[in-house]
Amino acid sequence: MTTPSAIELEPLSTTSVALGAVLPRPALDVVHEYAKALPIEGGGHAIQTGKRTYRAYWVSGSSLVIVDTEEIEHDSEQGRWSTGAHGSVLSLKSARVEIEVSGLTEPQAGPDDWRWQRTLKLGLQGHPEPITLPDPKSLPLDNKGKRDQVNALLDAVLKVVAQG
């Protein structure tokens, strides 16, 4: 039998798995609310950008969704916090893409053992600076799960841009 709390957490865990990251509950709640309206369809990735700040990226339809969350202390004596968020929904249809591929050798690997890392620089309408994916703060992509998650996001972005 499933407990009410397990039922409540199931959609949140689905969002967390889709982003490939374990976010603290308040940040995950906020991102999940955005993801209900803008479903994570083609890959996602989330990172910690500061002490209590997080950024999530995902593809929904033909758009790149970027949501920044921040935990803000209200009352240090009571230990109360609130979570704020802001985000962008950017069309990928007319994106200009620069692709860079780097070959990195694994530590203590043979000379033919390469790990490839792709980087996309997206020039998006209404955005003065290109957006770099994966986010430089998520580097190094030092485990297979993280690499797979980032590669799924990059594949989803490239697929939408190619259909443009």
PDB file of C-alpha atoms in Angstrom:
ATOM      1  CA  MET A   1       0.000   0.000   0.000  1.00  0.00           C
ATOM      2  CA  THR A   2       1.335   3.437  -0.919  1.00  0.00           C
ATOM      3  CA  THR A   3       1.396   6.093   1.758  1.00  0.00           C
ATOM      4  CA  PRO A   4       0.081   9.602   0.995  1.00  0.00           C
ATOM      5  CA  SER A   5       3.572  11.061   1.334  1.00  0.00           C
ATOM      6  CA  ALA A   6       4.935   8.593  -1.239  1.00  0.00           C
ATOM      7  CA  ILE A   7       2.149   9.542  -3.657  1.00  0.00           C
ATOM      8  CA  GLU A   8       2.965  13.223  -3.123  1.00  0.00           C
ATOM      9  CA  LEU A   9       6.693  12.708  -3.754  1.00  0.00           C
ATOM     10  CA  GLU A  10       6.383  10.541  -6.877  1.00  0.00           C
ATOM     11  CA  PRO A  11       5.925  13.442  -9.368  1.00  0.00           C
ATOM     12  CA  LEU A  12       8.789  15.297  -7.679  1.00  0.00           C
ATOM     13  CA  SER A  13      11.088  12.311  -8.066  1.00  0.00           C
ATOM     14  CA  THR A  14      10.103  12.067 -11.751  1.00  0.00           C
ATOM     15  CA  THR A  15      11.151  15.709 -12.202  1.00  0.00           C
ATOM     16  CA  SER A  16      14.379  15.100 -10.287  1.00  0.00           C
ATOM     17  CA  VAL A  17      15.236  12.058 -12.438  1.00  0.00           C
ATOM     18  CA  ALA A  18      14.445  13.988 -15.644  1.00  0.00           C
ATOM     19  CA  LEU A  19      16.912  16.685 -14.563  1.00  0.00           C
ATOM     20  CA  GLY A  20      19.522  14.169 -13.449  1.00  0.00           C
ATOM     21  CA  ALA A  21      20.077  15.965 -10.170  1.00  0.00           C
ATOM     22  CA  VAL A  22      19.008  15.866  -6.582  1.00  0.00           C
ATOM     23  CA  LEU A  23      17.818  19.354  -5.740  1.00  0.00           C
ATOM     24  CA  PRO A  24      16.829  20.365  -2.220  1.00  0.00           C
ATOM     25  CA  ARG A  25      13.085  20.109  -1.685  1.00  0.00           C
ATOM     26  CA  PRO A  26      12.166  23.831  -1.932  1.00  0.00           C
ATOM     27  CA  ALA A  27      14.079  24.273  -5.214  1.00  0.00           C
ATOM     28  CA  LEU A  28      12.670  21.008  -6.583  1.00  0.00           C
ATOM     29  CA  ASP A  29       9.127  22.128  -5.715  1.00  0.00           C
ATOM     30  CA  VAL A  30       9.595  25.346  -7.709  1.00  0.00           C
ATOM     31  CA  VAL A  31      11.162  23.621 -10.721  1.00  0.00           C
ATOM     32  CA  HIS A  32       8.417  20.977 -10.626  1.00  0.00           C
ATOM     33  CA  GLU A  33       5.744  23.717 -10.823  1.00  0.00           C
ATOM     34  CA  TYR A  34       7.400  25.114 -13.954  1.00  0.00           C
ATOM     35  CA  ALA A  35       7.756  21.601 -15.396  1.00  0.00           C
ATOM     36  CA  LYS A  36       4.017  20.957 -14.980  1.00  0.00           C
ATOM     37  CA  ALA A  37       3.326  23.780 -17.453  1.00  0.00           C
ATOM     38  CA  LEU A  38       6.455  23.237 -19.572  1.00  0.00           C
ATOM     39  CA  PRO A  39       7.042  19.459 -19.509  1.00  0.00           C
ATOM     40  CA  ILE A  40      10.580  18.119 -19.601  1.00  0.00           C
ATOM     41  CA  GLU A  41      10.376  16.431 -22.991  1.00  0.00           C
ATOM     42  CA  GLY A  42      13.828  16.224 -24.447  1.00  0.00           C
ATOM     43  CA  GLY A  43      16.456  16.128 -21.776  1.00  0.00           C
ATOM     44  CA  GLY A  44      17.267  18.258 -18.793  1.00  0.00           C
ATOM     45  CA  HIS A  45      20.080  19.131 -16.462  1.00  0.00           C
ATOM     46  CA  ALA A  46      20.301  20.891 -13.092  1.00  0.00           C
ATOM     47  CA  ILE A  47      23.282  22.311 -11.225  1.00  0.00           C
ATOM     48  CA  GLN A  48      24.099  24.141  -8.045  1.00  0.00           C
ATOM     49  CA  THR A  49      25.311  27.630  -8.965  1.00  0.00           C
ATOM     50  CA  GLY A  50      26.041  29.008  -5.509  1.00  0.00           C
ATOM     51  CA  LYS A  51      25.585  28.343  -1.808  1.00  0.00           C
ATOM     52  CA  ARG A  52      21.780  28.242  -1.987  1.00  0.00           C
ATOM     53  CA  THR A  53      21.157  28.803  -5.689  1.00  0.00           C
ATOM     54  CA  TYR A  54      20.331  26.296  -8.402  1.00  0.00           C
ATOM     55  CA  ARG A  55      19.735  26.373 -12.165  1.00  0.00           C
ATOM     56  CA  ALA A  56      17.731  23.879 -14.205  1.00  0.00           C
ATOM     57  CA  TYR A  57      17.753  23.573 -17.990  1.00  0.00           C
ATOM     58  CA  TRP A  58      15.394  21.502 -20.095  1.00  0.00           C
ATOM     59  CA  VAL A  59      13.830  21.283 -23.526  1.00  0.00           C
ATOM     60  CA  SER A  60      10.050  21.608 -23.743  1.00  0.00           C
ATOM     61  CA  GLY A  61       8.601  21.517 -27.234  1.00  0.00           C
ATOM     62  CA  SER A  62      10.774  23.827 -29.335  1.00  0.00           C
ATOM     63  CA  SER A  63      11.981  25.898 -26.375  1.00  0.00           C
ATOM     64  CA  LEU A  64      14.857  25.869 -23.928  1.00  0.00           C
ATOM     65  CA  VAL A  65      13.612  26.475 -20.388  1.00  0.00           C
ATOM     66  CA  ILE A  66      16.024  27.929 -17.822  1.00  0.00           C
ATOM     67  CA  VAL A  67      14.876  28.289 -14.209  1.00  0.00           C
ATOM     68  CA  ASP A  68      17.016  29.810 -11.454  1.00  0.00           C
ATOM     69  CA  THR A  69      15.974  29.236  -7.847  1.00  0.00           C
ATOM     70  CA  GLU A  70      17.354  30.816  -4.714  1.00  0.00           C
ATOM     71  CA  GLU A  71      16.720  30.074  -1.063  1.00  0.00           C
ATOM     72  CA  ILE A  72      16.478  33.348   0.863  1.00  0.00           C
ATOM     73  CA  GLU A  73      16.718  33.548   4.643  1.00  0.00           C
ATOM     74  CA  HIS A  74      13.766  35.393   6.193  1.00  0.00           C
ATOM     75  CA  ASP A  75      14.439  35.108   9.875  1.00  0.00           C
ATOM     76  CA  SER A  76      17.804  33.853  11.098  1.00  0.00           C
ATOM     77  CA  GLU A  77      16.518  33.431  14.669  1.00  0.00           C
ATOM     78  CA  GLN A  78      13.670  31.178  13.569  1.00  0.00           C
ATOM     79  CA  GLY A  79      15.617  29.586  10.704  1.00  0.00           C
ATOM     80  CA  ARG A  80      12.911  30.480   8.178  1.00  0.00           C
ATOM     81  CA  TRP A  81      13.611  30.451   4.481  1.00  0.00           C
ATOM     82  CA  SER A  82      11.690  31.218   1.342  1.00  0.00           C
ATOM     83  CA  THR A  83      12.428  30.186  -2.207  1.00  0.00           C
ATOM     84  CA  GLY A  84      12.342  32.585  -5.112  1.00  0.00           C
ATOM     85  CA  ALA A  85      12.677  31.805  -8.782  1.00  0.00           C
ATOM     86  CA  HIS A  86      12.948  33.429 -12.157  1.00  0.00           C
ATOM     87  CA  GLY A  87      13.348  31.904 -15.535  1.00  0.00           C
ATOM     88  CA  SER A  88      13.306  32.156 -19.285  1.00  0.00           C
ATOM     89  CA  VAL A  89      11.590  30.248 -22.048  1.00  0.00           C
ATOM     90  CA  LEU A  90      13.698  30.718 -25.160  1.00  0.00           C
ATOM     91  CA  SER A  91      12.720  29.599 -28.644  1.00  0.00           C
ATOM     92  CA  LEU A  92      15.259  27.280 -30.241  1.00  0.00           C
ATOM     93  CA  LYS A  93      13.661  27.532 -33.704  1.00  0.00           C
ATOM     94  CA  SER A  94      15.936  30.328 -34.931  1.00  0.00           C
ATOM     95  CA  ALA A  95      18.936  29.593 -32.717  1.00  0.00           C
ATOM     96  CA  ARG A  96      22.433  30.002 -34.083  1.00  0.00           C
ATOM     97  CA  VAL A  97      24.592  27.147 -32.824  1.00  0.00           C
ATOM     98  CA  GLU A  98      28.349  26.814 -32.531  1.00  0.00           C
ATOM     99  CA  ILE A  99      29.511  23.307 -31.691  1.00  0.00           C
ATOM    100  CA  GLU A 100      32.829  22.510 -30.071  1.00  0.00           C
ATOM    101  CA  VAL A 101      34.063  19.003 -29.345  1.00  0.00           C
ATOM    102  CA  SER A 102      36.969  18.324 -27.009  1.00  0.00           C
ATOM    103  CA  GLY A 103      38.740  15.020 -26.636  1.00  0.00           C
ATOM    104  CA  LEU A 104      39.919  14.345 -23.123  1.00  0.00           C
ATOM    105  CA  THR A 105      41.941  11.360 -22.026  1.00  0.00           C
ATOM    106  CA  GLU A 106      40.787   9.602 -18.918  1.00  0.00           C
ATOM    107  CA  PRO A 107      43.238   9.669 -16.006  1.00  0.00           C
ATOM    108  CA  GLN A 108      45.511   6.637 -16.144  1.00  0.00           C
ATOM    109  CA  ALA A 109      43.988   5.532 -19.441  1.00  0.00           C
ATOM    110  CA  GLY A 110      45.755   4.392 -22.540  1.00  0.00           C
ATOM    111  CA  PRO A 111      46.553   6.844 -25.357  1.00  0.00           C
ATOM    112  CA  ASP A 112      43.566   5.606 -27.387  1.00  0.00           C
ATOM    113  CA  ASP A 113      41.036   5.957 -24.544  1.00  0.00           C
ATOM    114  CA  TRP A 114      39.225   9.246 -25.180  1.00  0.00           C
ATOM    115  CA  ARG A 115      36.192  10.820 -23.589  1.00  0.00           C
ATOM    116  CA  TRP A 116      34.468  13.322 -25.851  1.00  0.00           C
ATOM    117  CA  GLN A 117      32.858  16.443 -24.493  1.00  0.00           C
ATOM    118  CA  ARG A 118      30.542  18.549 -26.619  1.00  0.00           C
ATOM    119  CA  THR A 119      29.855  22.213 -25.964  1.00  0.00           C
ATOM    120  CA  LEU A 120      27.106  24.230 -27.615  1.00  0.00           C
ATOM    121  CA  LYS A 121      27.044  28.012 -27.799  1.00  0.00           C
ATOM    122  CA  LEU A 122      23.506  29.112 -28.574  1.00  0.00           C
ATOM    123  CA  GLY A 123      22.810  32.518 -30.037  1.00  0.00           C
ATOM    124  CA  LEU A 124      19.165  33.067 -29.137  1.00  0.00           C
ATOM    125  CA  GLN A 125      16.833  35.827 -30.181  1.00  0.00           C
ATOM    126  CA  GLY A 126      16.385  38.342 -27.355  1.00  0.00           C
ATOM    127  CA  HIS A 127      19.487  37.129 -25.533  1.00  0.00           C
ATOM    128  CA  PRO A 128      22.495  39.457 -25.931  1.00  0.00           C
ATOM    129  CA  GLU A 129      25.109  36.857 -24.943  1.00  0.00           C
ATOM    130  CA  PRO A 130      25.305  33.273 -26.203  1.00  0.00           C
ATOM    131  CA  ILE A 131      24.204  30.580 -23.774  1.00  0.00           C
ATOM    132  CA  THR A 132      26.792  27.839 -23.230  1.00  0.00           C
ATOM    133  CA  LEU A 133      25.654  24.269 -22.666  1.00  0.00           C
ATOM    134  CA  PRO A 134      26.678  22.451 -20.614  1.00  0.00           C
ATOM    135  CA  ASP A 135      26.805  25.223 -18.080  1.00  0.00           C
ATOM    136  CA  PRO A 136      30.491  25.786 -17.218  1.00  0.00           C
ATOM    137  CA  LYS A 137      29.581  25.372 -13.527  1.00  0.00           C
ATOM    138  CA  SER A 138      28.603  21.760 -14.198  1.00  0.00           C
ATOM    139  CA  LEU A 139      32.091  20.857 -15.385  1.00  0.00           C
ATOM    140  CA  PRO A 140      33.921  18.570 -15.161  1.00  0.00           C
ATOM    141  CA  LEU A 141      31.510  15.921 -16.383  1.00  0.00           C
ATOM    142  CA  ASP A 142      33.320  13.455 -14.185  1.00  0.00           C
ATOM    143  CA  ASN A 143      30.840  10.605 -14.052  1.00  0.00           C
ATOM    144  CA  LYS A 144      28.866   8.659 -16.631  1.00  0.00           C
ATOM    145  CA  GLY A 145      25.459   9.634 -15.239  1.00  0.00           C
ATOM    146  CA  LYS A 146      26.247  13.337 -15.426  1.00  0.00           C
ATOM    147  CA  ARG A 147      27.677  12.982 -18.957  1.00  0.00           C
ATOM    148  CA  ASP A 148      24.625  11.018 -20.115  1.00  0.00           C
ATOM    149  CA  GLN A 149      22.261  13.638 -18.670  1.00  0.00           C
ATOM    150  CA  VAL A 150      24.105  16.539 -20.299  1.00  0.00           C
ATOM    151  CA  ASN A 151      24.368  14.664 -23.610  1.00  0.00           C
ATOM    152  CA  ALA A 152      20.593  14.025 -23.579  1.00  0.00           C
ATOM    153  CA  LEU A 153      20.021  17.776 -23.141  1.00  0.00           C
ATOM    154  CA  LEU A 154      22.466  18.642 -25.945  1.00  0.00           C
ATOM    155  CA  ASP A 155      20.870  16.054 -28.253  1.00  0.00           C
ATOM    156  CA  ALA A 156      17.411  17.500 -27.555  1.00  0.00           C
ATOM    157  CA  VAL A 157      18.605  21.053 -28.283  1.00  0.00           C
ATOM    158  CA  LEU A 158      20.294  20.004 -31.536  1.00  0.00           C
ATOM    159  CA  LYS A 159      17.215  18.054 -32.641  1.00  0.00           C
ATOM    160  CA  VAL A 160      14.936  21.106 -32.206  1.00  0.00           C
ATOM    161  CA  VAL A 161      17.441  23.438 -33.905  1.00  0.00           C
ATOM    162  CA  ALA A 162      17.793  21.038 -36.856  1.00  0.00           C
ATOM    163  CA  GLN A 163      14.006  20.910 -37.290  1.00  0.00           C
ATOM    164  CA  GLY A 164      13.943  24.752 -37.028  1.00  0.00           C
TER     165      GLY A 164
END
